[in-house]
Short mmCIF file of C-alpha atoms in Angstrom, two decimals:
data_model
loop_
_atom_site.label_atom_id
_atom_site.label_comp_id
_atom_site.label_asym_id
_atom_site.label_seq_id
_atom_site.Cartn_x
_atom_site.Cartn_y
_atom_site.Cartn_z
CA MET A 1 54.32 -10.32 -35.05
CA GLU A 2 53.17 -11.95 -38.30
CA LEU A 3 53.92 -15.47 -37.05
CA TYR A 4 52.13 -14.79 -33.77
CA GLU A 5 49.02 -13.42 -35.45
CA GLN A 6 48.92 -16.23 -37.98
CA ALA A 7 49.35 -18.86 -35.27
CA LYS A 8 46.52 -17.30 -33.26
CA GLN A 9 44.27 -17.57 -36.30
CA PHE A 10 45.22 -21.22 -36.79
CA VAL A 11 44.29 -22.01 -33.18
CA ILE A 12 40.92 -20.28 -33.48
CA GLU A 13 40.18 -22.11 -36.74
CA ALA A 14 41.20 -25.40 -35.10
CA SER A 15 38.69 -24.82 -32.31
CA GLU A 16 35.95 -24.37 -34.90
CA TYR A 17 37.09 -27.60 -36.55
CA ILE A 18 36.80 -29.43 -33.21
CA LYS A 19 33.29 -28.17 -32.49
CA LYS A 20 32.14 -29.06 -36.00
CA GLU A 21 33.57 -32.59 -35.71
CA MET A 22 32.10 -33.08 -32.23
CA ALA A 23 28.65 -32.71 -33.73
CA GLN A 24 29.38 -35.62 -36.08
CA GLY A 25 30.19 -38.04 -33.23
CA LEU A 26 33.41 -39.41 -31.75
CA THR A 27 35.42 -42.54 -32.46
CA VAL A 28 37.38 -43.35 -29.30
CA GLU A 29 40.46 -45.58 -29.04
CA SER A 30 42.85 -46.35 -26.18
CA LYS A 31 46.61 -45.87 -26.50
CA SER A 32 48.86 -46.99 -23.63
CA SER A 33 45.94 -47.77 -21.28
CA LEU A 34 42.17 -47.52 -20.92
CA ASN A 35 42.67 -44.04 -19.40
CA ASP A 36 44.93 -42.88 -22.25
CA LEU A 37 42.45 -42.13 -24.98
CA VAL A 38 42.59 -40.67 -28.45
CA THR A 39 39.69 -39.77 -30.71
CA ASN A 40 39.24 -39.18 -34.41
CA VAL A 41 38.99 -35.49 -33.54
CA ASP A 42 42.39 -35.41 -31.77
CA LYS A 43 43.98 -36.91 -34.86
CA GLY A 44 42.01 -34.78 -37.26
CA CYS A 45 42.75 -31.54 -35.40
CA GLU A 46 46.48 -32.24 -35.34
CA THR A 47 46.41 -32.94 -39.09
CA PHE A 48 44.39 -29.75 -39.60
CA LEU A 49 47.01 -27.69 -37.74
CA TYR A 50 49.92 -29.49 -39.41
CA GLU A 51 48.60 -28.79 -42.88
CA LYS A 52 47.86 -25.14 -42.04
CA ILE A 53 51.37 -24.59 -40.67
CA MET A 54 53.10 -26.37 -43.53
CA SER A 55 51.13 -24.41 -46.13
CA TYR A 56 52.39 -21.12 -44.70
CA TYR A 57 55.74 -22.15 -43.19
CA PRO A 58 57.13 -25.23 -44.97
CA ASP A 59 60.55 -24.84 -43.32
CA HIS A 60 59.14 -24.96 -39.77
CA ARG A 61 59.10 -28.15 -37.68
CA ILE A 62 56.24 -29.58 -35.64
CA VAL A 63 56.02 -31.88 -32.64
CA GLY A 64 52.46 -33.06 -32.02
CA GLU A 65 50.95 -35.51 -29.56
CA GLU A 66 49.35 -37.68 -32.21
CA GLY A 67 52.49 -38.54 -34.16
CA HIS A 68 54.07 -35.58 -35.92
CA GLY A 69 57.73 -34.91 -35.17
CA HIS A 70 58.36 -37.55 -32.52
CA ASP A 71 61.76 -38.19 -34.12
CA ILE A 72 62.93 -34.57 -33.66
CA GLN A 73 66.08 -34.50 -31.52
CA ASP A 74 66.87 -30.79 -31.28
CA THR A 75 65.17 -27.40 -31.06
CA ASP A 76 66.94 -25.71 -33.96
CA GLY A 77 64.92 -23.35 -36.14
CA VAL A 78 61.22 -22.67 -35.63
CA LEU A 79 59.56 -25.44 -33.64
CA TRP A 80 55.83 -25.74 -32.98
CA ILE A 81 54.89 -28.03 -30.07
CA ILE A 82 51.21 -28.92 -30.32
CA ASP A 83 48.54 -30.71 -28.33
CA PRO A 84 45.41 -30.69 -30.50
CA ILE A 85 43.19 -31.65 -27.56
CA ASP A 86 44.70 -31.46 -24.07
CA GLY A 87 42.31 -33.17 -21.68
CA THR A 88 41.01 -35.92 -23.96
CA LEU A 89 39.28 -37.76 -21.10
CA ASN A 90 37.34 -34.56 -20.35
CA PHE A 91 36.64 -34.16 -24.05
CA VAL A 92 35.20 -37.68 -24.27
CA HIS A 93 33.25 -37.74 -21.00
CA GLN A 94 32.25 -34.10 -20.51
CA GLN A 95 32.59 -32.36 -23.89
CA LYS A 96 34.21 -29.46 -22.01
CA ASN A 97 37.30 -28.62 -19.90
CA PHE A 98 39.76 -29.32 -22.72
CA ALA A 99 42.09 -27.08 -24.68
CA ILE A 100 44.22 -26.61 -27.76
CA SER A 101 47.82 -25.96 -26.72
CA VAL A 102 50.48 -24.51 -29.03
CA GLY A 103 53.95 -23.35 -28.02
CA ILE A 104 56.30 -21.86 -30.60
CA TYR A 105 60.06 -21.79 -30.00
CA ILE A 106 62.88 -20.42 -32.15
CA ASP A 107 66.25 -22.09 -31.58
CA GLY A 108 64.95 -23.28 -28.23
CA LYS A 109 63.85 -19.83 -27.06
CA PRO A 110 60.17 -18.99 -26.42
CA HIS A 111 58.47 -17.05 -29.19
CA SER A 112 54.73 -17.25 -28.53
CA ALA A 113 52.15 -19.44 -26.84
CA PHE A 114 48.43 -20.20 -27.09
CA ILE A 115 46.09 -22.18 -24.84
CA LEU A 116 42.48 -22.03 -25.97
CA ASP A 117 39.68 -23.32 -23.74
CA VAL A 118 37.64 -24.50 -26.68
CA MET A 119 34.12 -24.60 -25.27
CA ASN A 120 34.43 -21.30 -23.38
CA GLN A 121 36.46 -19.67 -26.16
CA ASP A 122 38.89 -18.27 -23.59
CA LEU A 123 42.34 -17.71 -25.06
CA TYR A 124 45.48 -17.46 -22.92
CA HIS A 125 48.30 -16.24 -25.14
CA SER A 126 51.70 -14.60 -25.20
CA SER A 127 53.18 -12.46 -27.96
CA PRO A 128 56.84 -12.34 -29.06
CA ASP A 129 57.43 -9.19 -26.97
CA GLY A 130 56.79 -11.20 -23.80
CA ALA A 131 53.35 -9.84 -22.92
CA VAL A 132 50.76 -12.35 -21.71
CA TYR A 133 47.02 -11.99 -22.28
CA PHE A 134 43.74 -13.56 -21.21
CA ASN A 135 41.59 -12.88 -24.27
CA ASP A 136 42.21 -9.13 -24.79
CA GLN A 137 43.27 -8.38 -21.22
CA LYS A 138 46.99 -7.94 -20.61
CA LEU A 139 47.98 -9.80 -17.46
CA ASN A 140 50.15 -8.62 -14.58
CA PRO A 141 52.93 -10.68 -12.98
CA ILE A 142 51.92 -13.62 -10.80
CA GLN A 143 51.52 -12.60 -7.17
CA PRO A 144 52.86 -14.56 -4.17
CA SER A 145 50.47 -16.29 -1.79
CA PRO A 146 50.91 -18.61 1.20
CA LEU A 147 50.66 -22.30 0.34
CA GLU A 148 48.42 -22.82 3.40
CA THR A 149 45.67 -20.60 1.96
CA SER A 150 46.13 -21.30 -1.76
CA LEU A 151 44.30 -23.46 -4.27
CA ILE A 152 46.78 -25.68 -6.10
CA CYS A 153 46.36 -28.27 -8.84
CA LEU A 154 47.82 -31.70 -8.18
CA ASN A 155 47.65 -34.63 -10.58
CA ALA A 156 45.42 -37.14 -8.80
CA ARG A 157 47.45 -40.11 -10.04
CA TRP A 158 50.23 -39.13 -7.64
CA LEU A 159 47.97 -40.29 -4.83
CA VAL A 160 47.83 -43.88 -6.09
CA LYS A 161 51.49 -44.36 -7.00
CA ASP A 162 53.71 -45.82 -4.28
CA ALA A 163 56.72 -43.73 -5.28
CA SER A 164 54.90 -40.41 -4.99
CA GLN A 165 52.00 -41.07 -2.62
CA ASN A 166 53.63 -39.77 0.56
CA ALA A 167 54.86 -36.57 -1.09
CA ALA A 168 51.47 -35.94 -2.69
CA LEU A 169 49.60 -36.46 0.57
CA THR A 170 51.98 -34.17 2.46
CA LEU A 171 51.57 -31.46 -0.15
CA ALA A 172 47.78 -31.86 -0.23
CA LYS A 173 47.59 -31.52 3.55
CA LYS A 174 49.81 -28.42 3.55
CA ALA A 175 47.94 -26.59 0.78
CA GLY A 176 44.77 -24.61 1.38
CA THR A 177 42.86 -26.80 -1.06
CA VAL A 178 43.63 -29.08 -4.00
CA ARG A 179 41.98 -29.59 -7.38
CA SER A 180 42.59 -31.78 -10.43
CA TYR A 181 40.89 -30.46 -13.55
CA GLY A 182 42.23 -33.01 -16.01
CA SER A 183 43.89 -30.66 -18.50
CA SER A 184 47.49 -29.75 -17.79
CA ALA A 185 47.37 -26.92 -20.32
CA LEU A 186 44.40 -25.28 -18.61
CA GLU A 187 45.84 -25.85 -15.14
CA LEU A 188 49.05 -24.09 -16.19
CA ALA A 189 47.09 -21.32 -17.92
CA GLN A 190 45.00 -20.68 -14.82
CA ILE A 191 48.14 -19.84 -12.87
CA THR A 192 48.49 -16.76 -15.07
CA THR A 193 45.10 -15.38 -14.02
CA GLY A 194 45.40 -16.33 -10.35
CA GLN A 195 42.65 -18.94 -10.52
CA VAL A 196 45.15 -21.45 -9.13
CA ALA A 197 48.50 -20.84 -7.45
CA SER A 198 50.45 -23.87 -8.61
CA TYR A 199 50.38 -26.97 -10.78
CA VAL A 200 52.26 -30.10 -9.74
CA THR A 201 52.39 -33.38 -11.65
CA TYR A 202 54.63 -36.43 -11.89
CA GLN A 203 54.92 -36.68 -15.68
CA LEU A 204 54.01 -34.59 -18.68
CA LYS A 205 54.97 -34.82 -22.33
CA PRO A 206 56.37 -31.73 -24.14
CA TRP A 207 53.05 -31.01 -25.87
CA ASP A 208 51.37 -30.89 -22.44
CA PHE A 209 53.57 -28.11 -21.08
CA ALA A 210 55.25 -26.27 -23.99
CA ALA A 211 52.71 -23.43 -24.17
CA GLY A 212 51.97 -23.22 -20.44
CA LEU A 213 55.66 -22.98 -19.61
CA ILE A 214 55.97 -19.84 -21.73
CA LEU A 215 52.89 -18.22 -20.19
CA VAL A 216 53.87 -18.89 -16.57
CA GLU A 217 57.53 -17.96 -16.90
CA ARG A 218 56.79 -14.71 -18.71
CA LEU A 219 54.68 -13.60 -15.75
CA GLY A 220 57.49 -14.28 -13.29
CA GLY A 221 56.61 -17.84 -12.36
CA VAL A 222 59.05 -20.73 -12.14
CA VAL A 223 58.59 -24.01 -14.02
CA THR A 224 60.93 -26.94 -13.36
CA THR A 225 60.91 -30.71 -13.04
CA GLU A 226 59.72 -32.16 -9.74
CA THR A 227 63.35 -32.24 -8.56
CA GLY A 228 63.93 -28.58 -9.43
CA GLN A 229 65.85 -29.16 -12.67
CA PRO A 230 65.33 -27.19 -15.89
CA ILE A 231 62.67 -28.46 -18.27
CA ASN A 232 63.81 -30.19 -21.47
CA LEU A 233 61.45 -29.24 -24.29
CA LEU A 234 61.83 -32.64 -25.98
CA GLN A 235 61.56 -34.92 -22.96
CA ALA A 236 58.76 -36.05 -20.67
CA SER A 237 59.23 -35.06 -17.03
CA GLY A 238 57.52 -34.19 -13.79
CA LEU A 239 56.62 -30.55 -13.40
CA VAL A 240 56.18 -27.91 -10.71
CA ALA A 241 54.91 -24.46 -11.74
CA ALA A 242 54.30 -21.60 -9.30
CA HIS A 243 55.42 -18.20 -8.04
CA PRO A 244 59.11 -18.48 -7.03
CA SER A 245 58.40 -18.47 -3.28
CA MET A 246 55.75 -21.19 -3.48
CA HIS A 247 57.77 -23.16 -6.01
CA LYS A 248 60.69 -23.40 -3.59
CA GLU A 249 58.39 -24.59 -0.79
CA ILE A 250 56.72 -27.23 -2.95
CA ILE A 251 60.03 -28.57 -4.24
CA GLU A 252 61.22 -28.96 -0.64
CA ILE A 253 58.02 -30.79 0.39
CA ILE A 254 57.93 -33.30 -2.44
CA ASN A 255 61.65 -34.07 -2.22
CA ALA A 256 61.85 -34.37 1.58
#
């Protein structure tokens, strides 16, 4: 449990770093497009976490969104997969609805996971024994619900892409209601507390889903690519996360 407790402390300290830096003002840059942003705080928070981890665990490896470990080709040993700020557009425009996401794997197997809603200080986390918590509350397994009466999260960009538009519209019409909160980590985390029933998106990077995958699967949910294939921890892919019964239905709809 030492690694789990230490990682939890790192995440909490990183959230304090973010809030302190926010007060100093943001420097915003675009990466692949005008909607793919990075700030000085994203970069600084990843460096903060990297230095913390390396000071305690110099033999561990780290994959981070802002540059660390992008050349890693395997999951041997202890691997931290980090998104210092998941939901950067929300961070820039709203100063809320963003999260720190950290998934820890040992030889490719889940060890622990942390998704911290920074501004609300709500921590979704899972310990090495497989238990999942919302703050101090231990969570029960995900419960089934009919798609027709459920709230699901769907990446809004599916609706404007020719290749996925029909599937996204069909799914949106079938579901009870649809939301897009703009942070994949939080959308996955909210499945664990029943706030949403599913999260569906056409492409995520490993740092977007590494922690959420652990949380959802440990509560009995299923997480696969959009075609129903297993997730590769080191590759970008589409993603469908839900209770097994809903997962099967969604996979059938979007692949019809």
